[in-house]
Amino acid sequence: PPIPRGAPPPSRPHLAKMSSAEPGRFFCTAGRGLEPFLAREVRARLGATEVDCVSGKVFFRAAAGSGELRQLRSGERLFLLLKKHSPLPVSGNRGKMLHEIKSLVIEDPKYWLDIISVWRKLHGHEGKMDDGSRENALALKRKSEDETNTASKRQKMEQVRAIVSEECQVGAGETCEAPDRMSRQEECWTESRTSSELPSRGSGEDPAANEELSFSFRVSCRCSGAIARILTSQEVGRAIGTALVKQCGWRADLRDPDLEIFVHLNDIHSVVGIPLFRLPLANREYIRTAGLRSTVAWAMASLAEIRAGALVLDPMCGLGTILLEAAKEWPEACYWGADISDSQLEGADGNIRTAGLVDKIELLKASVKTLPLPSESFDSIISDIPFGKKFKTTSDAQLLPDLLQEMERVLHVGGTLVLLLSQELHRRVGGLTRCAGGGCAEASADSDSGAAPSVDGNSSSLAQGGGEPVLSRYFGSLLPEGVYAVSLGKTDAFIHKYRKVSPAGS
Amino acid sequence: KLGHPSELPPEPTPGYEADEEFLRRLHHVLLEVEVLEGSLQCPDSGRRFPISRGVPNLLLTEDEA
């Protein structure tokens, strides 16, 4: 997919400092449409190589520690890559398929210990804790080999309790992970299981001691595409879980496992990984009240080409998410936010203070229809247009040209405009930008005539470059420079980028 | 008009660029003072725009727009 043009990407500071980290292979999930932004970001921020973009994921190799990796702004969850193979052959033979899946994941315990120590090194953990863990994981293996009757009884119990979480989507493509959803599913699963399965410690061993010694894990499995038609994520996860218990003698723990293993099986590949962080990268510790998804906000800011000393405006800032993401990444600029709602401004103010950005972001109570700002005073305008999901009245539709006109007025020539539009607004803007200047407002009201620049809604394909004939005419002096389809979870939206050019004839 | 009448002269005196004390006070007023409650006054119309909790309200009324 084409890489978005424009913004100087965040450059990798202190190259020398980072050379102590060993190169590792990772993959990061991304909301649909954000993959190219993430691909560009890993190259710029981490100096990543072997960058491979597929729908919903970006694979890469980088020498970076967890501190640097945590800086990624356009990704969802980051994993250490263990295995990436071609898709599993699908046959009617479930047993055979399950066997192949297990052989994909199951390894000698030593393999897992090596992985764990790589993981810990990334997080800067060294020393006793490490050895202790190794002891536990190895000891258990030996233990389960020595004991016969009691062990097999305990294993049977553990097999039954091997708790997995599932995200099964039978469909064409991967879906974006919703962290909330997943933990809720896992919680339900635990409750139903622990009530009906009582661990019987028939061996007479002290249960507390068992808990301490045993190394715990959790398997998260996601199947989609052809495989999902034969096997459910649940079945696959369970099969892997029981096999791991048998092979390594580990204990399944949903709440707080020592090791989490992710398995993604679809038509494109079979992938096994370990998550690096508990929380998704999209959860920002500097944002108190979230509005727009932070990854999308960051991506929009990355298109605006914010340079040092720039003046950046969000004239419908809401809770200020876009300004926060931009000010964190490009702090050498001045940010202004305007909104007409007191409650939103209050929320934005709270966010700005929490993030420690009071010096960088100025708030105004003002209307985007009549901005109290001088003409040609800003270098960039970035905004999530808050309406246009349903056009209840015609006035909604008329609003957009007025807004565009006012935003255009306030922009410097050469300045950038980045907007997030709903699907409906996106279609209407397509109409606006196709007609010659003047008389646009009338034309737009009924224009559903052209299709919007065609963007494949299904996956990661996007960006129409500035050369597209469909977008070659412009509204006033706003020259379209790109359209990017992104997923906002339940709905899709479109990022539109424009540049203000000199008025025609000058 | 920030309630510090004694600190800043109504207009910069000639050679203010070299006046360290003046520059320091000016810097303070421009960059370090945050107005939480007060108002902004339009130099042309005299119309006052209230500032509440640090945020100026610049919305125009129906007539003004």
Coordinates of C-alpha atoms in Angstrom, one line a residue:
Chain A
P1 CA 0.0 0.0 0.0
P2 CA 1.3 3.5 -0.8
I3 CA 3.1 5.3 2.0
P4 CA 1.5 8.6 3.0
R5 CA 3.5 11.5 1.7
G6 CA 4.3 14.5 3.7
A7 CA 5.1 15.0 7.3
P8 CA 8.6 14.6 8.5
P9 CA 8.2 11.5 10.5
P10 CA 9.4 11.4 14.0
S11 CA 13.1 10.7 13.6
R12 CA 15.0 8.2 15.7
P13 CA 17.0 10.0 18.3
H14 CA 20.3 8.9 19.8
L15 CA 21.1 6.2 17.5
A16 CA 24.2 5.4 19.4
K17 CA 22.3 4.8 22.6
M18 CA 20.0 2.2 21.1
S19 CA 22.7 0.0 19.5
S20 CA 22.9 -2.0 22.7
A21 CA 19.6 -3.6 22.1
E22 CA 19.6 -6.8 20.0
P23 CA 17.6 -6.9 16.9
G24 CA 14.3 -8.8 17.3
R25 CA 11.4 -9.7 15.1
F26 CA 8.1 -8.1 16.0
F27 CA 4.7 -7.6 14.7
C28 CA 2.2 -5.0 15.6
T29 CA -1.6 -5.0 15.0
A30 CA -3.2 -1.9 13.5
G31 CA -6.6 -0.7 12.8
R32 CA -7.6 -1.1 9.2
G33 CA -6.2 1.7 7.2
L34 CA -3.5 2.6 9.6
E35 CA -1.0 -0.1 8.4
P36 CA 0.9 2.2 6.1
F37 CA 1.2 4.8 8.8
L38 CA 2.5 2.2 11.2
A39 CA 4.9 0.9 8.6
R40 CA 6.3 4.3 8.1
E41 CA 6.5 4.9 11.8
V42 CA 8.5 1.8 12.6
R43 CA 11.0 2.7 9.9
A44 CA 11.4 6.3 11.1
R45 CA 11.2 5.8 14.9
L46 CA 12.9 2.4 15.2
G47 CA 15.0 2.2 12.1
A48 CA 13.1 -1.0 11.3
T49 CA 14.0 -3.3 8.4
E50 CA 12.2 -6.2 6.7
V51 CA 8.9 -4.2 7.1
D52 CA 6.0 -6.3 5.9
C53 CA 2.5 -4.9 5.8
V54 CA -0.6 -7.1 5.7
S55 CA -4.2 -6.4 6.5
G56 CA -4.3 -5.5 10.2
K57 CA -0.6 -6.2 10.9
V58 CA 2.9 -4.9 10.3
F59 CA 5.8 -7.2 10.7
F60 CA 9.3 -5.8 11.2
R61 CA 12.8 -6.3 12.5
A62 CA 14.3 -3.8 14.9
A63 CA 17.0 -3.3 17.5
A64 CA 15.0 -1.6 20.1
G65 CA 14.3 -1.9 23.8
S66 CA 10.8 -1.8 25.3
G67 CA 11.1 1.9 26.0
E68 CA 11.4 2.7 22.4
L69 CA 8.9 0.2 21.3
R70 CA 6.4 1.6 23.6
Q71 CA 6.6 4.9 21.8
L72 CA 4.8 3.6 18.7
R73 CA 1.7 5.7 18.2
S74 CA -0.2 4.2 15.2
G75 CA -0.3 0.6 16.3
E76 CA -2.6 -1.3 18.6
R77 CA -0.8 -4.2 20.2
L78 CA 2.9 -5.1 19.9
F79 CA 4.1 -8.7 19.9
L80 CA 7.4 -10.6 19.8
L81 CA 7.2 -12.7 16.7
L82 CA 7.8 -16.4 17.3
K83 CA 6.6 -18.0 14.1
K84 CA 5.2 -16.8 10.8
H85 CA 4.3 -19.5 8.4
S86 CA 2.2 -19.8 5.3
P87 CA -1.5 -20.5 6.0
L88 CA -2.4 -23.8 7.3
P89 CA -3.7 -26.2 4.7
V90 CA -7.4 -26.7 5.2
S91 CA -8.8 -30.1 4.8
G92 CA -11.9 -31.8 6.1
N93 CA -9.7 -33.7 8.5
R94 CA -10.0 -31.8 11.7
G95 CA -7.7 -34.1 13.6
K96 CA -5.0 -33.6 11.1
M97 CA -5.4 -29.9 11.2
L98 CA -5.3 -29.8 14.9
H99 CA -2.2 -31.8 14.9
E100 CA -0.5 -29.4 12.5
I101 CA -1.6 -26.5 14.6
K102 CA -0.1 -28.1 17.6
S103 CA 3.2 -28.8 15.9
L104 CA 3.3 -25.1 15.0
V105 CA 3.2 -24.1 18.6
I106 CA 4.6 -26.9 20.6
E107 CA 8.3 -26.8 21.3
D108 CA 10.8 -28.1 23.8
P109 CA 10.6 -26.2 27.1
K110 CA 14.1 -24.9 26.5
Y111 CA 12.7 -23.0 23.5
W112 CA 10.2 -21.3 25.7
L113 CA 12.8 -20.4 28.3
D114 CA 14.9 -18.8 25.6
I115 CA 11.9 -16.8 24.5
I116 CA 11.2 -15.8 28.0
S117 CA 14.7 -14.5 28.5
V118 CA 14.5 -12.5 25.3
W119 CA 11.3 -11.0 26.5
R120 CA 12.8 -10.1 29.8
K121 CA 15.9 -8.7 28.3
L122 CA 13.7 -6.4 26.2
H123 CA 12.1 -5.2 29.4
G124 CA 15.4 -4.8 31.1
H125 CA 14.9 -7.6 33.6
E126 CA 18.0 -9.5 34.5
G127 CA 19.2 -11.5 37.4
K128 CA 17.6 -13.8 40.0
M129 CA 14.1 -13.5 38.9
D130 CA 15.2 -14.9 35.6
D131 CA 16.9 -17.9 36.9
G132 CA 14.0 -18.6 39.3
S133 CA 11.6 -18.7 36.4
R134 CA 13.8 -21.0 34.5
E135 CA 14.0 -23.3 37.5
N136 CA 10.2 -23.4 37.8
A137 CA 9.6 -24.1 34.2
L138 CA 12.2 -26.9 34.1
A139 CA 11.4 -28.3 37.5
L140 CA 7.8 -28.8 36.5
K141 CA 8.7 -30.7 33.5
R142 CA 10.8 -33.1 35.5
K143 CA 8.2 -33.4 38.1
S144 CA 5.5 -34.4 35.7
E145 CA 7.8 -37.0 34.2
D146 CA 8.6 -38.6 37.6
E147 CA 5.1 -38.8 39.0
T148 CA 2.8 -41.1 37.3
N149 CA -0.7 -41.6 38.7
T150 CA -0.9 -38.4 40.7
A151 CA 0.6 -36.4 37.8
S152 CA -1.8 -37.7 35.2
K153 CA -4.7 -37.0 37.5
R154 CA -3.5 -33.4 38.0
Q155 CA -2.9 -33.0 34.3
K156 CA -6.3 -34.1 33.5
M157 CA -7.7 -31.4 35.8
E158 CA -5.4 -28.8 34.3
Q159 CA -6.3 -29.8 30.8
V160 CA -9.9 -29.2 31.6
R161 CA -9.0 -25.9 33.2
A162 CA -6.8 -24.7 30.3
I163 CA -8.6 -21.5 29.8
V164 CA -8.4 -19.8 26.5
S165 CA -9.9 -16.7 25.1
E166 CA -11.4 -16.6 21.7
E167 CA -12.0 -14.1 19.0
C168 CA -13.5 -16.0 16.2
Q169 CA -14.4 -14.1 13.1
V170 CA -15.6 -16.0 10.2
G171 CA -15.0 -13.6 7.4
A172 CA -12.8 -12.3 4.8
G173 CA -10.4 -10.3 6.8
E174 CA -8.9 -9.7 10.2
T175 CA -10.8 -7.4 12.5
C176 CA -9.3 -4.8 14.7
E177 CA -8.8 -6.0 18.3
A178 CA -10.9 -4.3 20.8
P179 CA -9.1 -4.7 24.1
D180 CA -12.2 -4.1 26.2
R181 CA -14.1 -6.7 24.4
M182 CA -11.4 -9.3 24.9
S183 CA -11.0 -8.9 28.6
R184 CA -14.7 -9.1 29.1
Q185 CA -14.9 -12.4 27.3
E186 CA -12.0 -13.8 29.3
E187 CA -13.7 -12.8 32.5
C188 CA -16.9 -14.6 31.7
W189 CA -15.0 -17.7 30.8
T190 CA -13.1 -17.8 34.1
E191 CA -16.3 -17.5 36.1
S192 CA -18.1 -20.3 34.4
R193 CA -15.1 -22.6 34.6
T194 CA -14.0 -22.1 38.1
S195 CA -17.5 -22.7 39.5
S196 CA -17.9 -26.1 37.8
E197 CA -14.4 -27.5 37.9
L198 CA -13.0 -28.2 41.3
P199 CA -9.4 -29.0 41.5
S200 CA -9.0 -32.3 43.2
R201 CA -5.6 -32.5 44.8
G202 CA -5.9 -36.3 45.3
S203 CA -2.2 -36.6 45.5
G204 CA -2.2 -35.0 48.9
E205 CA 0.2 -32.3 47.9
D206 CA -0.1 -28.8 49.3
P207 CA -2.1 -26.7 46.8
A208 CA -0.4 -23.5 47.8
A209 CA 3.0 -25.0 47.0
N210 CA 1.7 -26.1 43.7
E211 CA 0.6 -22.6 42.8
E212 CA 3.9 -21.1 43.7
L213 CA 6.0 -23.5 41.7
S214 CA 4.0 -23.9 38.6
F215 CA 4.7 -21.7 35.7
S216 CA 1.5 -20.2 34.2
F217 CA 0.4 -19.4 30.8
R218 CA -2.6 -18.3 28.7
V219 CA -3.3 -19.0 25.1
S220 CA -5.2 -16.4 22.9
C221 CA -6.3 -17.8 19.6
R222 CA -7.9 -16.1 16.7
C223 CA -9.0 -18.0 13.6
S224 CA -10.6 -16.4 10.5
G225 CA -11.0 -17.3 6.9
A226 CA -11.1 -20.8 5.6
I227 CA -9.8 -22.3 8.8
A228 CA -12.6 -20.8 10.9
R229 CA -15.1 -22.8 8.9
I230 CA -13.6 -26.1 10.1
L231 CA -12.3 -25.2 13.6
T232 CA -13.3 -22.6 16.1
S233 CA -10.8 -20.3 17.8
Q234 CA -11.9 -21.9 21.1
E235 CA -11.2 -25.5 20.0
V236 CA -7.8 -24.5 18.6
G237 CA -6.9 -22.6 21.7
R238 CA -7.9 -25.4 23.9
A239 CA -6.0 -28.0 21.9
I240 CA -2.8 -25.8 22.1
G241 CA -3.4 -25.2 25.8
T242 CA -3.7 -28.9 26.7
A243 CA -0.7 -29.7 24.5
L244 CA 1.4 -27.1 26.3
V245 CA 0.3 -28.4 29.7
K246 CA 1.3 -31.9 28.7
Q247 CA 4.6 -30.9 27.1
C248 CA 5.8 -28.5 29.7
G249 CA 3.6 -29.2 32.7
W250 CA 2.6 -25.5 33.0
R251 CA -0.5 -24.2 34.7
A252 CA -3.2 -22.3 32.8
D253 CA -3.9 -18.9 34.4
L254 CA -6.3 -16.4 32.8
R255 CA -5.8 -13.5 35.1
D256 CA -2.1 -13.1 35.5
P257 CA -0.1 -15.6 33.5
D258 CA 3.7 -15.6 33.4
L259 CA 3.5 -16.1 29.7
E260 CA 0.9 -15.2 27.1
I261 CA 0.9 -16.8 23.7
F262 CA -1.0 -15.4 20.8
V263 CA -1.9 -17.5 17.8
H264 CA -3.4 -16.0 14.7
L265 CA -4.5 -18.3 11.9
N266 CA -6.0 -17.0 8.7
D267 CA -5.8 -17.2 4.9
I268 CA -2.7 -15.1 4.8
H269 CA -0.5 -16.7 7.4
S270 CA -0.1 -18.6 10.6
V271 CA 1.4 -16.4 13.3
V272 CA 2.5 -17.1 16.8
G273 CA 3.6 -14.3 19.1
I274 CA 4.0 -13.0 22.6
P275 CA 2.6 -9.7 23.6
L276 CA 5.2 -7.2 24.9
F277 CA 2.9 -5.1 27.0
R278 CA -0.2 -5.7 29.0
L279 CA -2.1 -2.7 27.6
P280 CA -2.6 -1.8 24.0
L281 CA -0.3 0.9 22.7
A282 CA -3.4 3.0 21.9
N283 CA -4.0 3.5 25.6
R284 CA -2.1 6.7 26.3
E285 CA -1.1 7.4 29.9
Y286 CA -1.2 11.1 29.1
I287 CA -4.8 11.1 28.0
R288 CA -7.3 11.3 30.8
T289 CA -10.6 11.3 28.8
A290 CA -10.4 9.7 25.4
G291 CA -12.3 11.1 22.4
L292 CA -11.2 10.1 18.9
R293 CA -9.1 7.0 18.9
S294 CA -5.5 8.1 19.6
T295 CA -4.0 6.1 16.8
V296 CA -6.2 7.8 14.2
A297 CA -5.5 11.2 15.8
W298 CA -1.8 10.6 15.6
A299 CA -2.0 9.5 12.0
M300 CA -3.9 12.7 11.1
A301 CA -1.3 14.8 12.8
S302 CA 1.4 13.0 10.9
L303 CA -0.1 14.1 7.6
A304 CA -0.1 17.8 8.6
E305 CA 3.6 18.3 8.2
I306 CA 4.1 20.1 11.5
R307 CA 7.4 21.8 11.6
A308 CA 9.1 23.7 14.4
G309 CA 7.5 27.0 15.1
A310 CA 4.3 26.0 13.3
L311 CA 0.9 27.3 14.4
V312 CA -1.7 24.4 14.4
L313 CA -5.4 24.8 14.9
D314 CA -8.2 22.3 15.7
P315 CA -11.4 24.4 15.3
M316 CA -13.7 21.7 16.6
C317 CA -11.3 20.2 19.1
G318 CA -13.8 18.4 21.4
L319 CA -11.7 16.7 24.1
G320 CA -8.5 17.8 22.3
T321 CA -7.3 14.3 21.3
I322 CA -5.7 15.4 18.1
L323 CA -4.0 18.4 19.7
L324 CA -2.6 16.2 22.5
E325 CA -1.2 13.6 20.1
A326 CA 0.3 16.3 17.9
A327 CA 1.8 18.3 20.8
K328 CA 3.4 15.2 22.3
E329 CA 5.0 14.2 19.1
W330 CA 5.9 17.6 17.6
P331 CA 6.4 19.8 20.7
E332 CA 8.1 22.6 18.9
A333 CA 4.9 24.1 17.6
C334 CA 2.0 26.1 19.0
Y335 CA -1.4 24.5 19.3
W336 CA -4.8 26.1 19.4
G337 CA -8.1 24.4 20.0
A338 CA -11.6 25.9 19.7
D339 CA -15.0 24.5 20.6
I340 CA -18.4 25.8 21.3
S341 CA -19.2 23.3 24.1
D342 CA -18.3 24.1 27.7
S343 CA -18.3 20.5 28.7
Q344 CA -15.9 19.5 25.9
L345 CA -13.6 22.4 26.7
E346 CA -13.6 21.4 30.3
G347 CA -12.6 17.9 29.3
A348 CA -10.0 19.2 26.9
D349 CA -8.6 21.4 29.7
G350 CA -8.4 18.5 32.0
N351 CA -6.6 16.4 29.4
I352 CA -4.1 19.2 28.7
R353 CA -3.3 19.6 32.3
T354 CA -2.9 15.8 32.8
A355 CA -0.6 15.6 29.9
G356 CA 1.5 18.6 31.1
L357 CA 0.9 20.5 27.9
V358 CA -0.6 23.7 29.3
D359 CA 2.2 25.7 27.7
K360 CA 1.7 24.2 24.3
I361 CA -2.1 24.1 23.8
E362 CA -4.3 27.2 24.0
L363 CA -8.1 26.8 24.2
L364 CA -10.8 29.1 22.9
K365 CA -14.5 29.1 23.2
A366 CA -15.3 29.9 19.6
S367 CA -17.3 28.8 16.6
V368 CA -15.7 27.3 13.5
K369 CA -18.3 29.2 11.5
T370 CA -16.8 32.6 12.6
L371 CA -13.3 32.0 13.8
P372 CA -11.9 34.9 15.8
L373 CA -8.6 34.5 14.1
P374 CA -6.8 36.6 11.5
S375 CA -6.7 35.4 7.9
E376 CA -3.7 33.4 6.9
S377 CA -2.4 33.0 10.4
F378 CA -2.1 29.2 10.8
D379 CA 0.2 26.6 9.2
S380 CA -2.0 23.6 9.8
I381 CA -5.6 22.8 10.6
I382 CA -6.5 19.4 11.7
S383 CA -10.0 18.4 12.7
D384 CA -12.4 15.5 13.3
I385 CA -15.7 16.8 11.8
P386 CA -18.2 15.9 14.4
F387 CA -21.3 15.7 12.3
G388 CA -22.5 14.1 9.1
K389 CA -23.3 10.6 10.3
K390 CA -26.9 11.1 9.3
F391 CA -28.2 14.1 7.5
K392 CA -31.4 14.8 9.4
T393 CA -31.8 18.3 8.0
T394 CA -30.4 19.9 4.9
S395 CA -28.6 22.4 7.1
D396 CA -26.1 19.8 8.1
A397 CA -25.2 19.3 4.5
Q398 CA -24.8 23.0 3.9
L399 CA -22.6 23.4 6.9
L400 CA -19.5 21.8 5.3
P401 CA -18.8 24.4 2.6
D402 CA -19.1 27.2 5.2
L403 CA -16.6 25.4 7.4
L404 CA -14.2 24.7 4.6
Q405 CA -14.4 28.4 3.6
E406 CA -13.6 29.7 7.1
M407 CA -10.8 27.1 7.6
E408 CA -9.3 28.0 4.3
R409 CA -9.4 31.7 5.2
V410 CA -7.3 31.2 8.4
L411 CA -4.7 29.0 6.7
H412 CA -1.4 30.3 5.3
V413 CA -0.8 29.7 1.6
G414 CA 1.1 26.4 1.6
G415 CA -0.6 25.3 4.8
T416 CA -2.2 21.9 5.3
L417 CA -5.7 20.9 6.1
V418 CA -6.4 17.4 7.5
L419 CA -10.0 16.4 8.2
L420 CA -11.7 13.2 9.4
L421 CA -14.9 12.7 7.6
S422 CA -17.8 10.2 8.0
Q423 CA -18.6 8.1 5.0
E424 CA -21.5 10.4 4.1
L425 CA -19.5 13.6 4.3
H426 CA -16.7 11.9 2.4
R427 CA -19.1 11.3 -0.5
R428 CA -20.3 14.9 -0.4
V429 CA -16.8 16.3 -0.4
G430 CA -16.1 14.2 -3.4
G431 CA -18.8 16.3 -5.1
L432 CA -17.5 19.6 -3.8
T433 CA -14.0 19.0 -5.0
R434 CA -15.1 18.0 -8.5
C435 CA -16.7 21.2 -9.4
A436 CA -14.9 24.4 -10.3
G437 CA -14.8 27.1 -7.7
G438 CA -17.9 29.2 -7.1
G439 CA -21.4 27.7 -7.1
C440 CA -20.0 24.8 -5.2
A441 CA -22.4 25.0 -2.3
E442 CA -25.4 24.4 -4.5
A443 CA -23.8 21.6 -6.4
S444 CA -22.9 19.7 -3.3
A445 CA -26.4 19.5 -1.9
D446 CA -27.5 17.0 -4.4
S447 CA -24.3 15.6 -5.5
D448 CA -24.1 12.0 -4.9
S449 CA -23.5 11.8 -8.6
G450 CA -19.9 10.8 -8.7
A451 CA -18.7 7.9 -6.6
A452 CA -16.3 9.1 -4.0
P453 CA -12.7 8.4 -4.9
S454 CA -12.9 4.7 -4.8
V455 CA -11.3 3.3 -1.7
D456 CA -11.3 -0.4 -0.9
G457 CA -13.3 -0.4 2.3
N458 CA -12.3 -4.0 3.1
S459 CA -8.7 -3.7 4.0
S460 CA -5.6 -1.7 4.1
S461 CA -5.6 -0.2 0.6
L462 CA -6.0 3.5 0.5
A463 CA -4.3 6.7 -0.4
Q464 CA -5.2 8.3 -3.7
G465 CA -2.2 10.4 -4.5
G466 CA -2.6 14.0 -5.7
G467 CA -2.4 12.8 -9.3
E468 CA -5.8 11.3 -9.3
P469 CA -7.9 13.0 -12.1
V470 CA -11.1 12.7 -10.0
L471 CA -9.7 15.0 -7.3
S472 CA -7.8 17.3 -9.6
R473 CA -10.2 20.2 -9.3
Y474 CA -10.3 22.0 -6.0
F475 CA -12.6 23.9 -3.7
G476 CA -11.5 27.5 -3.5
S477 CA -7.8 27.2 -3.2
L478 CA -7.7 23.9 -1.4
L479 CA -5.9 21.3 -3.4
P480 CA -6.7 17.7 -2.4
E481 CA -3.6 15.7 -1.7
G482 CA -4.8 12.4 -0.4
V483 CA -7.7 10.4 1.0
Y484 CA -7.1 7.6 3.5
A485 CA -9.8 5.1 4.6
V486 CA -9.6 4.2 8.3
S487 CA -11.6 2.0 10.6
L488 CA -12.9 3.6 13.8
G489 CA -14.1 0.2 15.1
K490 CA -17.7 0.1 14.3
T491 CA -17.7 2.5 11.4
D492 CA -15.3 3.6 8.7
A493 CA -14.1 7.1 8.2
F494 CA -11.9 9.0 5.7
I495 CA -9.0 11.2 6.3
H496 CA -8.8 14.0 3.8
K497 CA -5.7 16.1 3.3
Y498 CA -5.6 19.4 1.4
R499 CA -3.1 22.1 0.8
K500 CA -3.9 25.7 0.4
V501 CA -2.4 27.0 -2.8
S502 CA -2.1 30.5 -4.3
P503 CA -5.4 31.8 -5.6
A504 CA -5.7 31.0 -9.3
G505 CA -4.2 33.6 -11.6
S506 CA -1.6 34.9 -9.3
Chain B
K1 CA -4.1 45.8 32.4
L2 CA -3.2 42.9 34.6
G3 CA -3.5 44.4 38.0
H4 CA 0.2 45.2 38.2
P5 CA 0.2 48.9 37.5
S6 CA 3.5 49.6 39.1
E7 CA 5.5 47.0 37.3
L8 CA 5.1 47.9 33.7
P9 CA 5.0 51.3 32.1
P10 CA 2.1 52.0 29.7
E11 CA 4.5 52.1 26.8
P12 CA 7.9 50.8 26.3
T13 CA 10.5 53.4 26.9
P14 CA 13.2 54.0 24.2
G15 CA 16.1 51.6 24.5
Y16 CA 13.9 49.0 26.2
E17 CA 15.7 46.2 24.4
A18 CA 18.6 46.7 26.8
D19 CA 16.6 47.1 29.9
E20 CA 17.0 43.7 31.5
E21 CA 14.5 44.4 34.3
F22 CA 11.8 45.5 31.9
L23 CA 12.4 42.6 29.6
R24 CA 12.1 40.2 32.5
R25 CA 8.8 41.7 33.6
L26 CA 7.5 41.7 30.1
H27 CA 8.4 38.1 29.6
H28 CA 6.6 37.2 32.8
V29 CA 3.4 39.0 31.7
L30 CA 3.5 37.6 28.2
L31 CA 4.6 34.0 28.8
E32 CA 4.3 33.2 32.4
V33 CA 1.0 34.7 33.5
E34 CA -2.1 32.7 32.8
V35 CA -5.3 34.6 33.1
L36 CA -7.9 32.5 34.7
E37 CA -10.7 35.0 35.2
G38 CA -10.9 38.3 33.4
S39 CA -11.5 39.6 29.9
L40 CA -10.0 40.4 26.6
Q41 CA -11.0 43.7 25.1
C42 CA -11.2 44.4 21.4
P43 CA -9.0 47.4 20.6
D44 CA -11.3 48.6 17.9
S45 CA -14.8 48.1 19.2
G46 CA -14.1 48.0 22.9
R47 CA -16.2 44.8 23.2
R48 CA -15.1 42.7 26.1
F49 CA -14.8 38.9 25.8
P50 CA -14.9 37.1 29.2
I51 CA -12.2 34.7 30.2
S52 CA -13.4 31.9 32.5
R53 CA -11.1 29.2 33.9
G54 CA -8.4 30.2 31.5
V55 CA -10.6 29.9 28.4
P56 CA -11.7 33.1 26.6
N57 CA -15.3 33.0 25.3
L58 CA -15.1 34.5 21.8
L59 CA -18.5 33.5 20.6
L60 CA -20.4 36.3 18.9
T61 CA -24.1 37.0 19.5
E62 CA -26.5 36.7 16.6
D63 CA -26.4 40.5 16.0
E64 CA -22.6 40.7 16.1
A65 CA -22.0 37.9 13.6

